[in-house]
Short mmCIF file of C-alpha atoms and ligand atoms in Angstrom, two decimals:
data_model
loop_
_atom_site.label_atom_id
_atom_site.label_comp_id
_atom_site.label_asym_id
_atom_site.label_seq_id
_atom_site.Cartn_x
_atom_site.Cartn_y
_atom_site.Cartn_z
CA MET A 15 -0.01 0.08 0.05
CA LYS A 16 1.20 3.56 -0.84
CA ILE A 17 0.10 6.64 0.99
CA LEU A 18 1.29 10.05 -0.16
CA GLN A 19 0.56 13.49 1.33
CA ASN A 20 0.15 16.69 -0.75
CA GLN A 21 0.43 14.76 -3.93
CA SER A 22 0.43 16.37 -7.40
CA LEU A 23 -2.22 14.85 -9.57
CA LEU A 24 -0.47 15.94 -12.71
CA ALA A 25 0.42 12.22 -13.68
CA TRP A 26 -3.10 11.19 -12.70
CA ASN A 27 -5.28 12.97 -15.09
CA THR A 28 -5.00 12.80 -18.84
CA PHE A 29 -5.95 16.54 -19.14
CA HIS A 30 -2.66 17.28 -17.44
CA ILE A 31 -4.11 19.56 -14.93
CA ASP A 32 -1.62 20.37 -12.10
CA VAL A 33 -3.84 20.23 -8.97
CA GLN A 34 -2.86 18.53 -5.64
CA ALA A 35 -4.65 15.98 -3.38
CA ASP A 36 -4.40 16.14 0.31
CA ILE A 37 -3.84 12.44 0.35
CA PHE A 38 -3.24 9.89 -2.50
CA ALA A 39 -3.52 6.25 -1.60
CA GLU A 40 -2.92 3.15 -3.74
CA TYR A 41 -3.97 -0.27 -2.57
CA ASP A 42 -2.88 -3.69 -3.72
CA ASN A 43 -5.75 -5.86 -2.54
CA ILE A 44 -9.13 -5.84 -0.97
CA ASN A 45 -7.88 -5.89 2.60
CA GLU A 46 -5.84 -2.80 2.09
CA LEU A 47 -8.84 -1.12 0.48
CA CYS A 48 -11.00 -1.79 3.46
CA THR A 49 -8.28 -0.51 5.78
CA LEU A 50 -8.17 2.85 3.87
CA LEU A 51 -11.96 2.97 3.76
CA GLN A 52 -12.11 2.70 7.43
CA ARG A 53 -9.27 4.85 8.29
CA TYR A 54 -10.30 7.79 6.06
CA ASN A 55 -14.02 7.39 6.39
CA SER A 56 -14.50 11.05 7.50
CA LEU A 57 -12.70 12.66 4.51
CA PRO A 58 -14.04 13.51 1.07
CA MET A 59 -13.04 10.64 -1.09
CA LEU A 60 -12.60 10.16 -4.75
CA HIS A 61 -11.68 6.86 -6.51
CA ILE A 62 -9.95 7.28 -9.86
CA GLY A 63 -8.61 4.94 -12.56
CA ARG A 64 -6.14 6.59 -14.92
CA GLY A 65 -8.01 9.95 -14.71
CA SER A 66 -8.89 9.70 -18.37
CA ASN A 67 -12.47 10.82 -18.06
CA LEU A 68 -12.26 13.58 -15.56
CA LEU A 69 -11.51 17.24 -15.23
CA PHE A 70 -10.05 18.58 -11.95
CA THR A 71 -11.37 22.04 -11.40
CA ASN A 72 -9.54 22.48 -8.12
CA ASN A 73 -7.16 20.98 -5.52
CA PHE A 74 -8.78 17.98 -4.00
CA ASN A 75 -9.26 18.39 -0.27
CA GLY A 76 -9.49 14.86 0.59
CA ILE A 77 -8.30 11.37 -0.29
CA ILE A 78 -7.85 9.98 -3.75
CA LEU A 79 -7.88 6.28 -4.06
CA HIS A 80 -6.27 4.26 -6.77
CA SER A 81 -6.48 0.41 -7.27
CA ASN A 82 -3.45 -1.62 -7.95
CA ILE A 83 -5.44 -4.83 -7.85
CA CYS A 84 -4.00 -6.40 -11.06
CA PHE A 85 -4.86 -10.01 -11.82
CA TYR A 86 -6.28 -12.31 -14.43
CA HIS A 87 -8.28 -15.34 -13.35
CA LEU A 88 -9.98 -17.79 -15.51
CA ASN A 89 -13.20 -18.51 -13.55
CA THR A 90 -14.87 -20.95 -16.10
CA GLN A 91 -14.45 -22.12 -19.62
CA THR A 92 -16.48 -24.13 -22.02
CA GLU A 93 -16.03 -25.14 -25.59
CA GLU A 94 -17.56 -21.71 -26.75
CA GLU A 95 -16.66 -19.22 -24.04
CA VAL A 96 -14.56 -18.12 -21.10
CA LEU A 97 -15.44 -16.23 -18.02
CA LEU A 98 -12.34 -14.17 -17.23
CA GLU A 99 -12.05 -12.16 -14.06
CA VAL A 100 -9.74 -9.09 -14.32
CA GLY A 101 -8.55 -6.91 -11.38
CA ALA A 102 -9.92 -3.32 -11.46
CA GLY A 103 -6.39 -1.90 -11.65
CA VAL A 104 -5.54 -3.58 -14.93
CA VAL A 105 -5.03 -1.12 -17.75
CA PHE A 106 -8.04 -1.76 -19.98
CA ASP A 107 -5.90 -2.06 -23.12
CA ASP A 108 -3.64 -4.57 -21.41
CA PHE A 109 -6.72 -6.68 -20.82
CA ILE A 110 -7.58 -6.60 -24.44
CA ARG A 111 -4.10 -7.57 -25.53
CA TYR A 112 -4.30 -10.49 -23.09
CA ALA A 113 -7.75 -11.47 -24.52
CA VAL A 114 -6.56 -11.34 -28.12
CA GLU A 115 -3.42 -13.15 -27.43
CA HIS A 116 -5.57 -15.99 -25.97
CA ASP A 117 -7.74 -15.81 -29.08
CA TRP A 118 -10.80 -14.85 -26.92
CA GLY A 119 -13.00 -12.49 -28.83
CA GLY A 120 -15.45 -9.60 -27.83
CA ALA A 121 -13.25 -6.91 -26.44
CA GLU A 122 -11.14 -6.02 -29.57
CA ASN A 123 -13.26 -3.16 -30.79
CA LEU A 124 -12.49 -1.43 -27.51
CA SER A 125 -8.64 -1.35 -28.24
CA TYR A 126 -6.59 1.46 -27.26
CA ILE A 127 -9.34 3.27 -25.07
CA PRO A 128 -7.36 4.81 -22.14
CA GLY A 129 -8.39 3.80 -18.62
CA GLU A 130 -8.64 0.81 -16.30
CA VAL A 131 -10.80 -2.15 -16.06
CA GLY A 132 -12.64 -0.98 -12.89
CA ALA A 133 -13.63 2.44 -14.35
CA SER A 134 -14.75 0.81 -17.71
CA ALA A 135 -17.49 -1.07 -15.75
CA VAL A 136 -18.71 2.33 -14.15
CA GLN A 137 -18.56 4.37 -17.20
CA ASN A 138 -19.63 1.70 -19.80
CA ILE A 139 -17.03 2.76 -22.21
CA GLY A 140 -17.66 2.15 -25.94
CA ALA A 141 -16.27 2.46 -29.41
CA TYR A 142 -16.64 0.89 -32.89
CA GLY A 143 -20.13 -0.57 -32.18
CA VAL A 144 -19.30 -2.20 -29.04
CA GLU A 145 -19.86 -1.12 -25.46
CA VAL A 146 -18.08 -2.84 -22.55
CA LYS A 147 -21.51 -4.01 -21.15
CA ASP A 148 -21.69 -6.34 -24.22
CA ILE A 149 -18.82 -8.35 -22.50
CA ILE A 150 -19.31 -7.76 -18.84
CA HIS A 151 -20.83 -10.83 -16.99
CA ARG A 152 -20.41 -9.67 -13.38
CA VAL A 153 -19.02 -6.85 -11.47
CA PHE A 154 -17.32 -7.44 -8.08
CA THR A 155 -17.42 -4.59 -5.66
CA ILE A 156 -16.98 -3.43 -1.98
CA ASN A 157 -19.47 -1.28 -0.14
CA ARG A 158 -17.72 1.82 0.95
CA GLN A 159 -19.58 2.10 4.16
CA THR A 160 -20.22 -1.42 5.30
CA LEU A 161 -17.00 -2.88 3.52
CA GLU A 162 -19.26 -5.81 2.49
CA PRO A 163 -18.51 -7.43 -0.88
CA ARG A 164 -21.46 -7.34 -3.49
CA ILE A 165 -21.43 -8.90 -6.91
CA PHE A 166 -23.54 -7.10 -9.51
CA THR A 167 -24.94 -9.18 -12.51
CA ASN A 168 -24.77 -7.44 -15.87
CA GLN A 169 -28.41 -6.62 -15.57
CA GLU A 170 -28.21 -5.22 -12.10
CA CYS A 171 -25.66 -2.75 -13.38
CA GLN A 172 -28.44 -1.07 -15.42
CA TYR A 173 -26.22 -0.27 -18.37
CA ALA A 174 -26.97 2.44 -20.91
CA TYR A 175 -25.01 4.60 -23.13
CA ARG A 176 -21.91 5.75 -21.09
CA ASP A 177 -24.16 5.08 -17.96
CA SER A 178 -24.55 2.64 -15.29
CA ILE A 179 -26.08 2.13 -11.78
CA PHE A 180 -22.65 3.24 -10.40
CA LYS A 181 -23.17 6.60 -11.85
CA ASN A 182 -26.74 7.04 -10.55
CA GLU A 183 -28.52 5.49 -7.62
CA MET A 184 -25.49 3.67 -6.32
CA LYS A 185 -23.13 6.63 -6.96
CA ASN A 186 -20.14 6.72 -4.63
CA GLN A 187 -21.50 3.73 -2.73
CA TYR A 188 -19.35 0.84 -4.34
CA ILE A 189 -15.78 0.49 -5.27
CA VAL A 190 -15.22 -1.99 -8.23
CA THR A 191 -12.42 -4.42 -7.30
CA SER A 192 -12.66 -6.80 -10.25
CA VAL A 193 -14.82 -7.46 -13.43
CA GLU A 194 -15.80 -10.72 -14.97
CA PHE A 195 -15.89 -10.66 -18.69
CA LYS A 196 -17.59 -13.23 -20.86
CA LEU A 197 -15.40 -13.75 -24.04
CA THR A 198 -16.05 -16.11 -26.89
CA LYS A 199 -13.66 -18.76 -28.27
CA GLN A 200 -15.42 -18.45 -31.62
CA PRO A 201 -15.29 -14.72 -32.26
CA ARG A 202 -17.86 -13.01 -34.44
CA LEU A 203 -16.45 -9.82 -35.64
CA SER A 204 -18.44 -6.58 -35.33
CA LEU A 205 -17.46 -4.45 -38.14
CA ASP A 206 -20.49 -2.41 -38.89
CA TYR A 207 -19.27 0.90 -37.33
CA GLY A 208 -18.16 3.60 -39.60
CA ASN A 209 -15.25 2.80 -41.78
CA LEU A 210 -14.16 -0.23 -39.87
CA ARG A 211 -15.11 -2.84 -42.53
CA ALA A 212 -13.49 -0.63 -45.25
CA ALA A 213 -10.31 -0.34 -43.22
CA LEU A 214 -10.12 -4.13 -43.13
CA ALA A 215 -11.06 -4.74 -46.79
CA ASP A 216 -7.53 -5.77 -47.75
CA ILE A 217 -7.53 -8.64 -45.48
CA ALA A 218 -9.21 -11.78 -46.87
CA LYS A 219 -10.39 -13.19 -43.58
CA PRO A 220 -9.67 -10.86 -40.74
CA ASP A 221 -9.43 -12.07 -37.25
CA ILE A 222 -9.67 -10.33 -33.87
CA ALA A 223 -6.01 -9.40 -33.83
CA ASP A 224 -6.53 -7.52 -37.26
CA VAL A 225 -9.65 -5.82 -35.68
CA ARG A 226 -7.49 -4.75 -32.67
CA ARG A 227 -4.59 -3.39 -34.92
CA THR A 228 -7.18 -1.51 -37.15
CA VAL A 229 -9.13 0.02 -34.36
CA THR A 230 -5.90 1.09 -32.62
CA ALA A 231 -4.57 2.69 -35.93
CA ILE A 232 -7.91 4.56 -36.43
CA ARG A 233 -7.94 5.88 -32.93
CA GLN A 234 -4.17 6.96 -33.23
CA GLN A 235 -5.00 8.78 -36.38
CA LYS A 236 -8.22 10.65 -34.93
CA LEU A 237 -7.65 11.10 -31.36
CA PRO A 238 -4.75 12.92 -29.59
CA GLU A 239 -2.09 10.84 -27.98
CA VAL A 240 -2.73 11.87 -24.32
CA ALA A 241 1.11 11.65 -23.39
CA GLU A 242 1.65 14.41 -25.87
CA LEU A 243 -1.60 16.51 -25.83
CA GLY A 244 -3.80 16.36 -22.69
CA SER A 245 -7.44 15.47 -23.21
CA ALA A 246 -10.15 13.33 -21.79
CA GLY A 247 -11.26 11.65 -25.09
CA SER A 248 -14.74 12.79 -26.09
CA PHE A 249 -15.66 15.71 -24.01
CA PHE A 250 -19.52 15.45 -24.69
CA LYS A 251 -21.89 12.57 -24.99
CA ASN A 252 -23.68 12.29 -28.33
CA PRO A 253 -27.23 13.62 -27.88
CA VAL A 254 -30.43 11.78 -28.62
CA ILE A 255 -33.39 13.90 -30.02
CA ASP A 256 -36.93 12.90 -30.75
CA LYS A 257 -38.07 11.88 -34.25
CA GLN A 258 -39.96 15.16 -34.82
CA HIS A 259 -36.95 17.41 -33.92
CA PHE A 260 -34.85 15.29 -36.28
CA ASP A 261 -37.35 15.61 -39.16
CA GLU A 262 -37.28 19.35 -38.70
CA LEU A 263 -33.51 19.52 -38.72
CA ARG A 264 -33.31 17.15 -41.74
CA GLN A 265 -35.31 19.77 -43.78
CA LEU A 266 -32.77 22.30 -42.96
CA TYR A 267 -29.57 20.10 -43.06
CA PRO A 268 -30.25 17.16 -45.48
CA THR A 269 -26.95 15.52 -44.83
CA ILE A 270 -27.14 15.53 -41.00
CA PRO A 271 -25.49 12.34 -39.75
CA HIS A 272 -27.67 10.22 -37.51
CA TYR A 273 -28.05 6.81 -35.90
CA PRO A 274 -30.92 5.00 -34.47
CA ALA A 275 -31.19 5.19 -30.67
CA PRO A 276 -33.60 3.34 -28.30
CA ASN A 277 -35.51 6.54 -27.48
CA GLY A 278 -35.09 8.68 -30.63
CA VAL A 279 -32.35 9.57 -33.02
CA LYS A 280 -28.61 9.99 -32.04
CA ILE A 281 -26.76 12.82 -33.62
CA PRO A 282 -22.91 12.95 -33.49
CA ALA A 283 -22.02 15.89 -31.25
CA ALA A 284 -18.80 16.17 -33.36
CA TRP A 285 -20.94 17.09 -36.34
CA LEU A 286 -22.90 19.76 -34.32
CA ILE A 287 -19.77 21.28 -32.84
CA GLU A 288 -18.18 21.44 -36.43
CA GLN A 289 -21.33 23.03 -37.75
CA CYS A 290 -21.05 25.87 -35.22
CA GLY A 291 -17.51 26.58 -36.40
CA TRP A 292 -15.66 25.33 -33.34
CA LYS A 293 -13.23 22.98 -35.00
CA GLY A 294 -9.64 24.11 -34.02
CA LYS A 295 -10.86 27.10 -32.03
CA THR A 296 -9.02 28.07 -28.85
CA LEU A 297 -9.81 29.65 -25.61
CA GLY A 298 -6.71 30.37 -23.43
CA GLY A 299 -4.80 27.20 -23.38
CA ALA A 300 -7.76 24.97 -24.39
CA GLN A 301 -8.57 23.90 -27.96
CA VAL A 302 -11.23 22.17 -29.89
CA TYR A 303 -9.25 19.36 -31.53
CA ASP A 304 -8.91 19.88 -35.26
CA LYS A 305 -9.20 16.12 -36.23
CA GLN A 306 -12.19 15.20 -33.98
CA PRO A 307 -13.98 18.34 -32.51
CA LEU A 308 -15.72 16.14 -29.83
CA VAL A 309 -12.33 16.31 -28.14
CA ILE A 310 -11.14 19.37 -26.06
CA VAL A 311 -7.30 19.39 -25.75
CA ASN A 312 -4.94 21.02 -23.26
CA LYS A 313 -3.05 22.79 -25.95
CA ASN A 314 -1.00 25.16 -23.90
CA ASN A 315 -1.16 25.01 -20.16
CA ALA A 316 -4.94 25.35 -20.07
CA THR A 317 -6.60 26.13 -16.79
CA PRO A 318 -9.61 24.21 -15.74
CA LYS A 319 -11.54 27.54 -16.33
CA ASP A 320 -10.33 27.64 -19.98
CA ILE A 321 -11.68 24.18 -20.61
CA VAL A 322 -14.93 24.61 -18.70
CA THR A 323 -15.69 27.99 -20.41
CA LEU A 324 -14.94 26.73 -23.89
CA ALA A 325 -17.21 23.65 -23.17
CA ASP A 326 -19.90 25.84 -21.99
CA ASN A 327 -19.56 28.19 -24.97
CA ILE A 328 -19.84 25.17 -27.34
CA SER A 329 -22.92 23.85 -25.63
CA ARG A 330 -24.66 27.28 -25.68
CA SER A 331 -23.99 27.75 -29.40
CA ILE A 332 -25.36 24.33 -30.16
CA LYS A 333 -28.51 25.01 -28.18
CA GLU A 334 -29.07 28.24 -30.02
CA LYS A 335 -28.43 26.90 -33.66
CA PHE A 336 -30.08 23.40 -33.27
CA SER A 337 -32.07 23.59 -30.04
CA ILE A 338 -30.25 20.63 -28.85
CA SER A 339 -28.61 20.20 -25.34
CA ILE A 340 -25.36 18.46 -25.17
CA TYR A 341 -23.81 17.25 -21.87
CA PRO A 342 -20.28 16.65 -20.89
CA GLU A 343 -19.19 13.01 -20.77
CA VAL A 344 -16.20 14.07 -18.79
CA ASN A 345 -16.76 14.26 -14.94
CA TYR A 346 -16.02 17.62 -13.28
CA ILE A 347 -14.30 17.31 -9.91
N1 LIG B 402 -17.85 14.04 -37.37
C1 LIG B 402 -17.82 15.33 -37.95
N2 LIG B 402 -16.64 15.99 -37.88
C2 LIG B 402 -15.51 15.38 -37.38
C3 LIG B 402 -15.47 14.09 -36.83
C4 LIG B 402 -16.69 13.34 -36.79
O1 LIG B 402 -18.75 15.82 -38.38
O2 LIG B 402 -14.42 16.14 -37.45
C5 LIG B 402 -19.17 13.33 -37.36
C6 LIG B 402 -19.16 12.42 -38.61
O3 LIG B 402 -20.52 12.43 -39.06
C7 LIG B 402 -18.84 11.13 -38.07
C8 LIG B 402 -19.47 11.13 -36.76
O4 LIG B 402 -19.28 12.47 -36.27
O5 LIG B 402 -19.49 10.09 -38.78
C9 LIG B 402 -19.04 10.11 -35.68
O6 LIG B 402 -17.58 10.28 -35.49
P1 LIG B 402 -16.67 9.22 -34.76
O7 LIG B 402 -16.86 7.90 -35.46
O8 LIG B 402 -15.42 9.79 -34.55
O9 LIG B 402 -17.43 8.93 -33.41
P2 LIG B 402 -18.12 9.86 -32.19
O10 LIG B 402 -19.51 9.62 -32.18
O11 LIG B 402 -17.67 11.37 -32.42
C10 LIG B 402 -17.86 8.06 -30.48
C11 LIG B 402 -17.38 7.89 -29.12
C12 LIG B 402 -15.76 7.76 -29.06
C13 LIG B 402 -15.54 6.44 -29.83
C14 LIG B 402 -16.07 6.66 -31.29
C15 LIG B 402 -15.87 5.53 -32.17
C16 LIG B 402 -18.95 9.13 -27.67
C17 LIG B 402 -19.13 10.34 -26.70
N3 LIG B 402 -17.71 9.05 -28.33
O12 LIG B 402 -17.34 9.18 -30.92
O13 LIG B 402 -15.35 7.46 -27.73
O14 LIG B 402 -14.10 6.34 -29.95
O15 LIG B 402 -17.48 6.92 -31.23
O16 LIG B 402 -16.78 4.40 -31.75
O17 LIG B 402 -19.78 8.27 -27.75
C18 LIG B 402 -14.68 8.56 -25.68
O18 LIG B 402 -15.59 8.19 -25.19
O19 LIG B 402 -13.68 9.20 -25.15
C19 LIG B 402 -14.39 8.22 -27.19
C20 LIG B 402 -13.34 8.72 -27.84
#
């Protein structure tokens, strides 16, 4: 276990915001986690993964927890599938590499997403037509107050687009310690998103390693490398509007991109942001990324205020032009 006082969080958020936490603690197992939860029960507490989906707006006057629970355990296997339990502190992309190396399919479309396994199950990360909920079987947690373990089935997690029970009614109540993934030994590739199938066209019979390589290459091309340029990936969620609103917009913008969604029509926020002229625009040190305007980058020592103000200005202009509300995907702390 590692406990540090007055710790800079610069290395712990991909936006590269230089704030401090009163205490930063990293634990290696569930016993250590319970010790920390008990000892620091009275302090404000924030559990982070790699800090790839948050924006620190201030110093954190409390304790930041980070999991170093890193293991792979094959819980069950049949002819068709495996149930693989992975520690919450494992880097998500390392888990995918491990799965692909064993020829277990299902996770490959999520390649190269920053973050860790525990956070993936809270956030329901997604890319290229797959969401992590599609491969999550069970989520192992500890109750912050009672220190009791609790296992959530996939259904109990109430997954939706970038959403789960851990962001709503159970917010701040449970800490994910490991996730059990259901992976298949006879992978069926999921290639229907965007240009994925076209990008694999040269390969006669692509396998999951090809998908992993291709998704990684597309992401590297379109999204900033966080080590070089701070960001938190997509800053906003893609909004869903009702059919009538969509029909009205399509009269005005016949080429408006859109996807079906359970409760309406999903519009790419990147398109809305580009239409409002934001691509490449800066405010202080913050910039709307020129290759993918859904991403805000820390171009030049951006302050949290630069980023928040830029995001607010973007939301406002989209509301004015399209009567659509967009909301941050990034959590403000
Ligand atoms: N678009 C533009 N201009 C651009 C870029 C995109 O108009 O410069 C429009 C195009 O119509 C394009 C559409 O936006 O077809 C969708 O773009 P993209 O495929 O890049 O996906 P996205 O909807 O912008 C989502 C996820 C990403 C994920 C990609 C790929 C959210 C909030 N974001 O972005 O996730 O990688 O799909 O599946 O759902 C993240 O969450 O941090 C993230 C990067």
